[in-house]
Tab-separated table of C-alpha atoms in Angstrom:
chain	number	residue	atom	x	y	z
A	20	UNK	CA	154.800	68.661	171.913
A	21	UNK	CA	152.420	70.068	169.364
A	22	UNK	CA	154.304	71.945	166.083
A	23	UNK	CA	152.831	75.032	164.963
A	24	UNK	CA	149.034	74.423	163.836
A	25	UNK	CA	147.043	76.461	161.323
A	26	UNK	CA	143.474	76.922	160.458
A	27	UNK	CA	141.806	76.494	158.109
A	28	UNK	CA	143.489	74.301	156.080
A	29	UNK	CA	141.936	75.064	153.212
A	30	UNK	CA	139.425	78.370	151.853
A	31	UNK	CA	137.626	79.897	148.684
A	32	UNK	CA	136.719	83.072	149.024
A	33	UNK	CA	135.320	85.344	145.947
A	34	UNK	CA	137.067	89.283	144.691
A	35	UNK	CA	136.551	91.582	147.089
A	36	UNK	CA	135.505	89.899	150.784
A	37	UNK	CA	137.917	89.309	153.587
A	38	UNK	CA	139.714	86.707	155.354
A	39	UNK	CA	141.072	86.022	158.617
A	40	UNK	CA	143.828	83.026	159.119
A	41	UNK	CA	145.324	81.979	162.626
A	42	UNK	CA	148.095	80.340	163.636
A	43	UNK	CA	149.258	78.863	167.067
A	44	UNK	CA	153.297	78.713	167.410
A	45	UNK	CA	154.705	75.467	168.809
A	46	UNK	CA	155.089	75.692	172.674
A	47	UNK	CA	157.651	78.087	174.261
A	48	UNK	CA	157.708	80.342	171.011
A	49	UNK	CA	156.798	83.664	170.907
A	50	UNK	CA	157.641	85.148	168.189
A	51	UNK	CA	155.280	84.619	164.788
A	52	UNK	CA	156.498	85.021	160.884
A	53	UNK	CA	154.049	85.255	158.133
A	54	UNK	CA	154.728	83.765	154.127
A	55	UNK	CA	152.804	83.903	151.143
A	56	UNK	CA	153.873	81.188	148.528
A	57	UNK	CA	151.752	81.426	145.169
A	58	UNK	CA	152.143	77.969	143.495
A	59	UNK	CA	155.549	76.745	141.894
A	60	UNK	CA	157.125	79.548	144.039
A	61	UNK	CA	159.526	80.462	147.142
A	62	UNK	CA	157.591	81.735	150.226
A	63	UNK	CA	157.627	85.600	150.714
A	64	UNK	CA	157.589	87.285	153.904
A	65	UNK	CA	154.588	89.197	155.070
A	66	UNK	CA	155.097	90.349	157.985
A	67	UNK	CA	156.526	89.311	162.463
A	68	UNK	CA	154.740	89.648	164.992
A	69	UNK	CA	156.281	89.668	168.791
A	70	UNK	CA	155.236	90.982	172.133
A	71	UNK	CA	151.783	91.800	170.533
A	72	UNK	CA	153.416	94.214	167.479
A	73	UNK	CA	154.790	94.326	164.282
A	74	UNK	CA	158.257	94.100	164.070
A	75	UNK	CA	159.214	93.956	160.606
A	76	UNK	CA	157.092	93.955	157.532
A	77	UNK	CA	157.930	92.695	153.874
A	78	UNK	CA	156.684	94.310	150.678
A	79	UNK	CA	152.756	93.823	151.146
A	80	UNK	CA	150.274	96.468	150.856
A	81	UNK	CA	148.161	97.497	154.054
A	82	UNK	CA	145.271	95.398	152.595
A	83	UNK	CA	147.712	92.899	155.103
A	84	UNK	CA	147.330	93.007	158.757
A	85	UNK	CA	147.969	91.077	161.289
A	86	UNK	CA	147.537	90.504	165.245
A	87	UNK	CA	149.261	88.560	168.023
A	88	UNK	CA	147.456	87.808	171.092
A	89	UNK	CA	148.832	87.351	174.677
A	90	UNK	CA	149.064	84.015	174.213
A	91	UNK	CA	151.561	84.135	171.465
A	92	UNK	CA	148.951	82.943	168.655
A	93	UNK	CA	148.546	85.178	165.462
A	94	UNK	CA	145.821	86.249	162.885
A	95	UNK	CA	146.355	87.158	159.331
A	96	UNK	CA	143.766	89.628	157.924
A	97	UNK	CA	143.585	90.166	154.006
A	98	UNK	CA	140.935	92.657	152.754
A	99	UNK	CA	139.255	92.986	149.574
A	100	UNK	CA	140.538	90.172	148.243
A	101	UNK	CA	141.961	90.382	144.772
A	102	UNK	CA	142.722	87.037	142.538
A	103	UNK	CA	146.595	87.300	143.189
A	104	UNK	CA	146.092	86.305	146.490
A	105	UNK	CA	145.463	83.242	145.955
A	106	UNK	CA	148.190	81.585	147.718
A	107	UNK	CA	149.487	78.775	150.280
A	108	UNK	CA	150.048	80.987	153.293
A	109	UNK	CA	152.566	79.630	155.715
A	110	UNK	CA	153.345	80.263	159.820
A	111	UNK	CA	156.035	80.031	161.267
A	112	UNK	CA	157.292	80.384	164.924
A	113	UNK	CA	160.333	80.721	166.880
A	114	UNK	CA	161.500	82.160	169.938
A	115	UNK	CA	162.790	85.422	169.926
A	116	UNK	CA	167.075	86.479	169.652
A	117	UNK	CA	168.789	85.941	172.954
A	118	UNK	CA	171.588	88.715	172.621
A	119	UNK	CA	170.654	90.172	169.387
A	120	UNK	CA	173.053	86.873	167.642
A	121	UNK	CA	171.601	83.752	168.986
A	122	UNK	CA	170.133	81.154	165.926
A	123	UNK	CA	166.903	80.653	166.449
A	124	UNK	CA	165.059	78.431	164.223
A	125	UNK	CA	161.662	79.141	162.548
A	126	UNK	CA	159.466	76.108	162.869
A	127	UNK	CA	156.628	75.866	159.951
A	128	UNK	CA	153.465	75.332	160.114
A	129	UNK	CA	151.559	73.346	157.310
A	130	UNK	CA	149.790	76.365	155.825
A	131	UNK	CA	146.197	78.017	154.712
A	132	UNK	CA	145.373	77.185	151.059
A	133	UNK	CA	143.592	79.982	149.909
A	134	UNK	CA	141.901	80.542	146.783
A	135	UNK	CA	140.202	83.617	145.772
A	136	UNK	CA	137.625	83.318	142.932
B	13	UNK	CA	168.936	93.994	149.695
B	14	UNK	CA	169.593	89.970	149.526
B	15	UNK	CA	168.081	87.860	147.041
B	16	UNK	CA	168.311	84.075	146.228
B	17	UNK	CA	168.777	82.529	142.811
B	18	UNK	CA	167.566	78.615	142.234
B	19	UNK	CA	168.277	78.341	138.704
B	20	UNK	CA	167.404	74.356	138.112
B	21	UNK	CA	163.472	74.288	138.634
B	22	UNK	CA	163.623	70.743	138.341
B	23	UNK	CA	165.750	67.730	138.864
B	24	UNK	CA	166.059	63.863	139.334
B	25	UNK	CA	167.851	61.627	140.123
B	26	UNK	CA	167.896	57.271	140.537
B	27	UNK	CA	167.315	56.002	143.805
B	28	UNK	CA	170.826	55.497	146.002
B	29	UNK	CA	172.373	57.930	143.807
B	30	UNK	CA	173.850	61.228	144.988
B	31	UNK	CA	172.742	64.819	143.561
B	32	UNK	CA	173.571	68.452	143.863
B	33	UNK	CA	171.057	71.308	143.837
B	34	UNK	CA	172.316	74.646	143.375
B	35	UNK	CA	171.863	77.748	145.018
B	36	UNK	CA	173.777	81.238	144.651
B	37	UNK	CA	172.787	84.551	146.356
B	38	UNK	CA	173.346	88.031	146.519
B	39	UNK	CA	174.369	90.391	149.742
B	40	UNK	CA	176.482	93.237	150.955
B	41	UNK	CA	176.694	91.829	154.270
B	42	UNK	CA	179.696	89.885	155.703
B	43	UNK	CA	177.477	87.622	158.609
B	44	UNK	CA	174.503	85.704	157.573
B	45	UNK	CA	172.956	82.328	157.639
B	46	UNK	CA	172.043	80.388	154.814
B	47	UNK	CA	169.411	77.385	155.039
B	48	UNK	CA	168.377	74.446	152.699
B	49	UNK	CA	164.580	73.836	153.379
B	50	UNK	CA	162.445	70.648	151.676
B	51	UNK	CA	159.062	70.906	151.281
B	52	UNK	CA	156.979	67.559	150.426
B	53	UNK	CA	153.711	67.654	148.580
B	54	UNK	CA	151.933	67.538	152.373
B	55	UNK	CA	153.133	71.056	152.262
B	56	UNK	CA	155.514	71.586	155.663
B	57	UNK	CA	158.370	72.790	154.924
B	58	UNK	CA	161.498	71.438	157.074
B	59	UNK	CA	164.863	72.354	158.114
B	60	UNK	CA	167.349	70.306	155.931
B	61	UNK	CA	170.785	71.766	156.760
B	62	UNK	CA	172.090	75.068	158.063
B	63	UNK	CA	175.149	77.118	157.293
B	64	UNK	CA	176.432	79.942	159.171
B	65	UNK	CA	178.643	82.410	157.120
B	66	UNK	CA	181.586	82.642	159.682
B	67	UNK	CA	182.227	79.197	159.647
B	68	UNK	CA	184.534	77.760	156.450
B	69	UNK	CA	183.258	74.386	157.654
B	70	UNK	CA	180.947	72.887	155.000
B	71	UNK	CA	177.772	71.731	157.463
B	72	UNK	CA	176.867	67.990	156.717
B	73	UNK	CA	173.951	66.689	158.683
B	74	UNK	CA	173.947	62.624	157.561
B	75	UNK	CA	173.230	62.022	153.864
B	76	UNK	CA	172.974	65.833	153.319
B	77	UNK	CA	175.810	68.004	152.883
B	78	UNK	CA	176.701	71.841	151.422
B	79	UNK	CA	179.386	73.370	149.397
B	80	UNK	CA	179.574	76.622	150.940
B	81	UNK	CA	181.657	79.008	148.431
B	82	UNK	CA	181.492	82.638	150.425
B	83	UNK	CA	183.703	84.127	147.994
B	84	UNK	CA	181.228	82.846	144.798
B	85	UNK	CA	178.144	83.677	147.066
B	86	UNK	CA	177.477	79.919	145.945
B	87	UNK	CA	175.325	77.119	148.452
B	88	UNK	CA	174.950	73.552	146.569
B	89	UNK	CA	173.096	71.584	148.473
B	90	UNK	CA	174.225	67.942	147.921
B	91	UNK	CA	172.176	64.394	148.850
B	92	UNK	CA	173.966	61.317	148.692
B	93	UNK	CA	172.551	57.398	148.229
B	94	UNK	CA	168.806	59.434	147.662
B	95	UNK	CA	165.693	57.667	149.005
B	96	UNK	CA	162.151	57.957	147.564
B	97	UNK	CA	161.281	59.762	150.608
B	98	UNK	CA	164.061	62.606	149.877
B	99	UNK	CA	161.494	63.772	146.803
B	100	UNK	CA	160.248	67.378	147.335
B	101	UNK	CA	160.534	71.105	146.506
B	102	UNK	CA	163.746	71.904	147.899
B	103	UNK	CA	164.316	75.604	149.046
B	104	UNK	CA	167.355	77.821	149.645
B	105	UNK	CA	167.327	80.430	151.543
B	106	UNK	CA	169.317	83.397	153.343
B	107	UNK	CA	168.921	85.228	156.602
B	108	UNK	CA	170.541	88.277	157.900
B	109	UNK	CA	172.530	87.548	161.536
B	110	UNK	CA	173.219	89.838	164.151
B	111	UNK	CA	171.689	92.173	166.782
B	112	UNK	CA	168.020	93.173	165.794
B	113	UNK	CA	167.305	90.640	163.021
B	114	UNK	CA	164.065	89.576	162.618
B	115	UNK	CA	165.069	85.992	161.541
B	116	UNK	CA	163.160	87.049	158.169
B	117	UNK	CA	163.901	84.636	156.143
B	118	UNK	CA	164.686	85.528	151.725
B	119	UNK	CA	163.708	82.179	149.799
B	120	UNK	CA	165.171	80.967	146.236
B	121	UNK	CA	162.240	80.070	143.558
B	122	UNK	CA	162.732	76.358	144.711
B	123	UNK	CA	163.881	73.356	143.369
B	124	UNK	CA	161.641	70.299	142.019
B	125	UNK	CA	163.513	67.138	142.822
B	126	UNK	CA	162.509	64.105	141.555
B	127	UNK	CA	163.699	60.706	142.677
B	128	UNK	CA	163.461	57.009	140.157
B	129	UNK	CA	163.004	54.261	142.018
């Protein structure tokens, strides 16, 4: 059973261009979370993505966006790029509430190293 | 809103001996979850232990165990006879519970812990 995969593992990118990262959610998940963790830090939520939508967003500006296909997977867009992005950017999927009180856990992914130069 | 303190950004301990990270946190709600993630250097972060707030029940899952003080919004995280393999950033963190949650998950700064053969 394949864990949640991201690509690519690793990207420079200079001030100002864009970047798209994807993530596939380990099988029978549907539901996709976004982090950013900037080194020596505690990941910060982006941004979930479930039945193809937003569902809750964290304190990022719009220069975040996202996408979830039909088949569960998920793209992270960043635009214009600004050196404080440079972060390890982690997935993570999990299956969505069953009666609004369920535990479900969030399964990580190993993450996108991105640096911005 | 929540927020999660790690105050020791590093720690150590000998090999086979037993340590205690700390953890305290800040909420108005009464129903939660609270998590203890490790994160080696290959980056994935992993489920270590999980508490649920409802439940005076310290969670122990083999070597690992909590101290779950609901009152003292306080969540040590404690490793006993620690192997070489147990080094990592270790990570606290809080999530709401109940209908509609996300499962967005509110991460401490993290914890370095270092283990001496």
């Amino acid at each position: 059973d394949a864990g949640v995969t991201q690509s690519p593992t690793h990207l420079i990118k200079t001030r100002g261009q864009q970047v798209t990262l994807r993530c596939s959610p380990k099988s029978g998940h549907d539901t996709v979370s976004w982090y950013q963790q900037a080194l020596g830090q505690g990941p910060q939520f982006i941004f979930q993505y479930y039945e193809e939508e937003e569902r809750q967003r964290g304190n990022f500006p719009d220069r975040f966006s996202g996408h979830q296909f039909p088949n569960y997977s998920s793209e992270l867009n960043v635009n214009a790029l600004l050196l404080g992005d440079s972060a390890l950017y982690l997935c993570a999927s999990s299956l969505a509430l069953a009666g609004g009180t369920a535990y479900n856990e969030q399964f990580f992914g190993p993450g996108t190293r991105l640096t911005v130069l | 809103a929540q927020t999660v303190t790690q105050s020791q950004p590093e720690m150590s301990v000998q090999e086979a001996e037993t340590v205690t990270l700390s953890c305290t946190y800040d909420t108005s709600e009464s129903d939660y979850y609270l998590f203890w993630y490790k994160q080696p250097p290959s980056r994935q972060m992993i489920l270590v232990i999980r508490q649920e707030a409802y439940k005076q029940q310290n969670a122990t899952e083999n070597r690992f165990s909590v101290n779950f003080q609901k009152a003292a919004k306080s969540f040590s995280l404690k490793i006993s006879d620690s192997q070489l393999g147990d080094a990592a950033m270790y990570f606290c963190a809080y999530r709401s519970y109940g209908s509609g949650n996300t499962g967005k998950l509110i991460f401490g700064q993290g914890t370095t812990l270092q283990v001496k053969p």
